[in-house]
């Protein structure tokens, strides 16, 4: 699907999107268009609570709260997530960006 239909699917997504300004947002594109297309072809979406993908950006930001949106991912507890990310990247994360209200870390600058 990704290799053969993504450009047609992005055209469809832009025409049908109801979230203005996010038509080509990669995570929303996958969730609203690519994955449903794959499911319609008979592919099953399997959720594994032992696996979590954290979003990273070209500026070095790692979005560490993704794994907590629907509960804690086993093995990725709040106490050790920074160490897990540093080990996976093979470099230090110099800055934490936190929520002002409860001091929860949302992003790491790595």
Tab-separated table of C-alpha atoms in Angstrom:
chain	number	residue	atom	x	y	z
A	1	UNK	CA	0.000	0.000	0.000
A	2	UNK	CA	2.720	2.457	0.986
A	3	UNK	CA	4.857	1.714	-2.063
A	4	UNK	CA	2.063	1.689	-4.629
A	5	UNK	CA	-0.850	3.785	-3.352
A	6	UNK	CA	0.382	6.457	-0.925
A	7	UNK	CA	0.268	9.307	-3.442
A	8	UNK	CA	-3.297	8.479	-4.470
A	9	UNK	CA	-4.207	8.090	-0.816
A	10	UNK	CA	-2.781	11.483	0.138
A	11	UNK	CA	-4.914	13.068	-2.601
A	12	UNK	CA	-7.956	11.320	-1.121
A	13	UNK	CA	-6.942	12.396	2.401
A	14	UNK	CA	-6.614	16.067	1.382
A	15	UNK	CA	-10.046	16.037	-0.257
A	16	UNK	CA	-11.765	14.263	2.668
A	17	UNK	CA	-9.916	15.676	5.712
A	18	UNK	CA	-11.956	17.459	8.331
A	19	UNK	CA	-8.950	18.508	10.434
A	20	UNK	CA	-7.845	21.620	8.534
A	21	UNK	CA	-4.112	22.194	8.556
A	22	UNK	CA	-3.361	18.530	9.274
A	23	UNK	CA	-4.180	16.993	5.901
A	24	UNK	CA	-0.605	15.781	5.347
A	25	UNK	CA	0.293	15.183	9.016
A	26	UNK	CA	2.058	11.816	8.848
A	27	UNK	CA	0.531	10.118	11.890
A	28	UNK	CA	-2.989	11.295	11.024
A	29	UNK	CA	-2.507	10.261	7.389
A	30	UNK	CA	-1.496	6.756	8.437
A	31	UNK	CA	-4.308	6.421	10.977
A	32	UNK	CA	-7.119	7.878	8.878
A	33	UNK	CA	-6.167	6.644	5.409
A	34	UNK	CA	-3.342	4.117	5.012
A	35	UNK	CA	-4.221	1.750	7.861
A	36	UNK	CA	-7.973	1.629	7.029
A	37	UNK	CA	-7.080	0.927	3.385
A	38	UNK	CA	-4.893	-1.982	4.472
A	39	UNK	CA	-7.638	-3.296	6.760
A	40	UNK	CA	-10.168	-3.083	3.912
A	41	UNK	CA	-7.851	-5.367	1.932
A	42	UNK	CA	-7.956	-7.932	4.725
A	43	UNK	CA	-4.853	-7.032	6.705
A	44	UNK	CA	-5.303	-7.124	10.471
A	45	UNK	CA	-4.010	-4.363	12.739
A	46	UNK	CA	-2.428	-6.074	15.735
A	47	UNK	CA	-1.823	-4.066	18.896
A	48	UNK	CA	1.141	-5.171	21.019
A	49	UNK	CA	1.455	-3.420	24.388
A	50	UNK	CA	5.125	-4.410	24.597
A	51	UNK	CA	6.016	-2.218	21.599
A	52	UNK	CA	5.894	1.554	21.453
A	53	UNK	CA	7.109	3.869	18.716
A	54	UNK	CA	8.126	7.303	19.914
A	55	UNK	CA	8.003	10.125	17.411
A	56	UNK	CA	11.254	11.866	16.664
A	57	UNK	CA	11.837	15.062	14.784
A	58	UNK	CA	14.746	16.296	12.676
A	59	UNK	CA	15.579	18.921	15.307
A	60	UNK	CA	16.415	16.183	17.838
A	61	UNK	CA	13.123	16.294	19.742
A	62	UNK	CA	11.829	12.918	20.964
A	63	UNK	CA	8.177	12.873	22.023
A	64	UNK	CA	8.272	10.578	25.053
A	65	UNK	CA	4.621	10.775	26.086
A	66	UNK	CA	3.333	8.827	23.074
A	67	UNK	CA	3.651	5.592	25.014
A	68	UNK	CA	1.367	6.871	27.750
A	69	UNK	CA	-1.595	8.047	25.677
A	70	UNK	CA	-3.547	4.829	26.278
A	71	UNK	CA	-1.771	3.597	29.408
A	72	UNK	CA	1.741	2.543	30.276
A	73	UNK	CA	3.585	0.377	27.779
A	74	UNK	CA	5.162	-2.534	29.630
A	75	UNK	CA	8.904	-1.980	29.967
A	76	UNK	CA	8.595	1.751	29.271
A	77	UNK	CA	7.793	3.143	32.694
A	78	UNK	CA	7.951	6.865	33.445
A	79	UNK	CA	10.975	6.266	35.675
A	80	UNK	CA	13.149	4.712	32.958
A	81	UNK	CA	11.963	6.095	29.627
A	82	UNK	CA	14.755	8.702	29.388
A	83	UNK	CA	17.405	6.007	29.908
A	84	UNK	CA	15.754	3.726	27.328
A	85	UNK	CA	15.733	6.508	24.716
A	86	UNK	CA	19.359	7.502	25.425
A	87	UNK	CA	20.420	3.865	25.068
A	88	UNK	CA	18.444	3.419	21.836
A	89	UNK	CA	19.870	6.602	20.293
A	90	UNK	CA	23.405	6.062	21.527
A	91	UNK	CA	23.698	9.702	22.619
A	92	UNK	CA	22.745	11.881	25.543
A	93	UNK	CA	19.555	13.893	25.764
A	94	UNK	CA	20.514	17.332	27.049
A	95	UNK	CA	17.173	18.960	27.734
A	96	UNK	CA	13.722	18.008	29.004
A	97	UNK	CA	10.645	19.990	28.037
A	98	UNK	CA	7.988	19.605	30.702
A	99	UNK	CA	4.374	20.455	31.338
A	100	UNK	CA	4.271	23.500	33.607
A	101	UNK	CA	1.382	22.208	35.702
A	102	UNK	CA	2.616	18.810	36.835
A	103	UNK	CA	6.271	18.756	35.626
A	104	UNK	CA	5.583	15.770	33.338
A	105	UNK	CA	8.276	15.336	30.677
A	106	UNK	CA	6.764	15.534	27.194
A	107	UNK	CA	9.860	15.910	25.022
A	108	UNK	CA	13.557	15.195	25.205
A	109	UNK	CA	16.097	17.169	23.154
A	110	UNK	CA	18.642	14.569	22.024
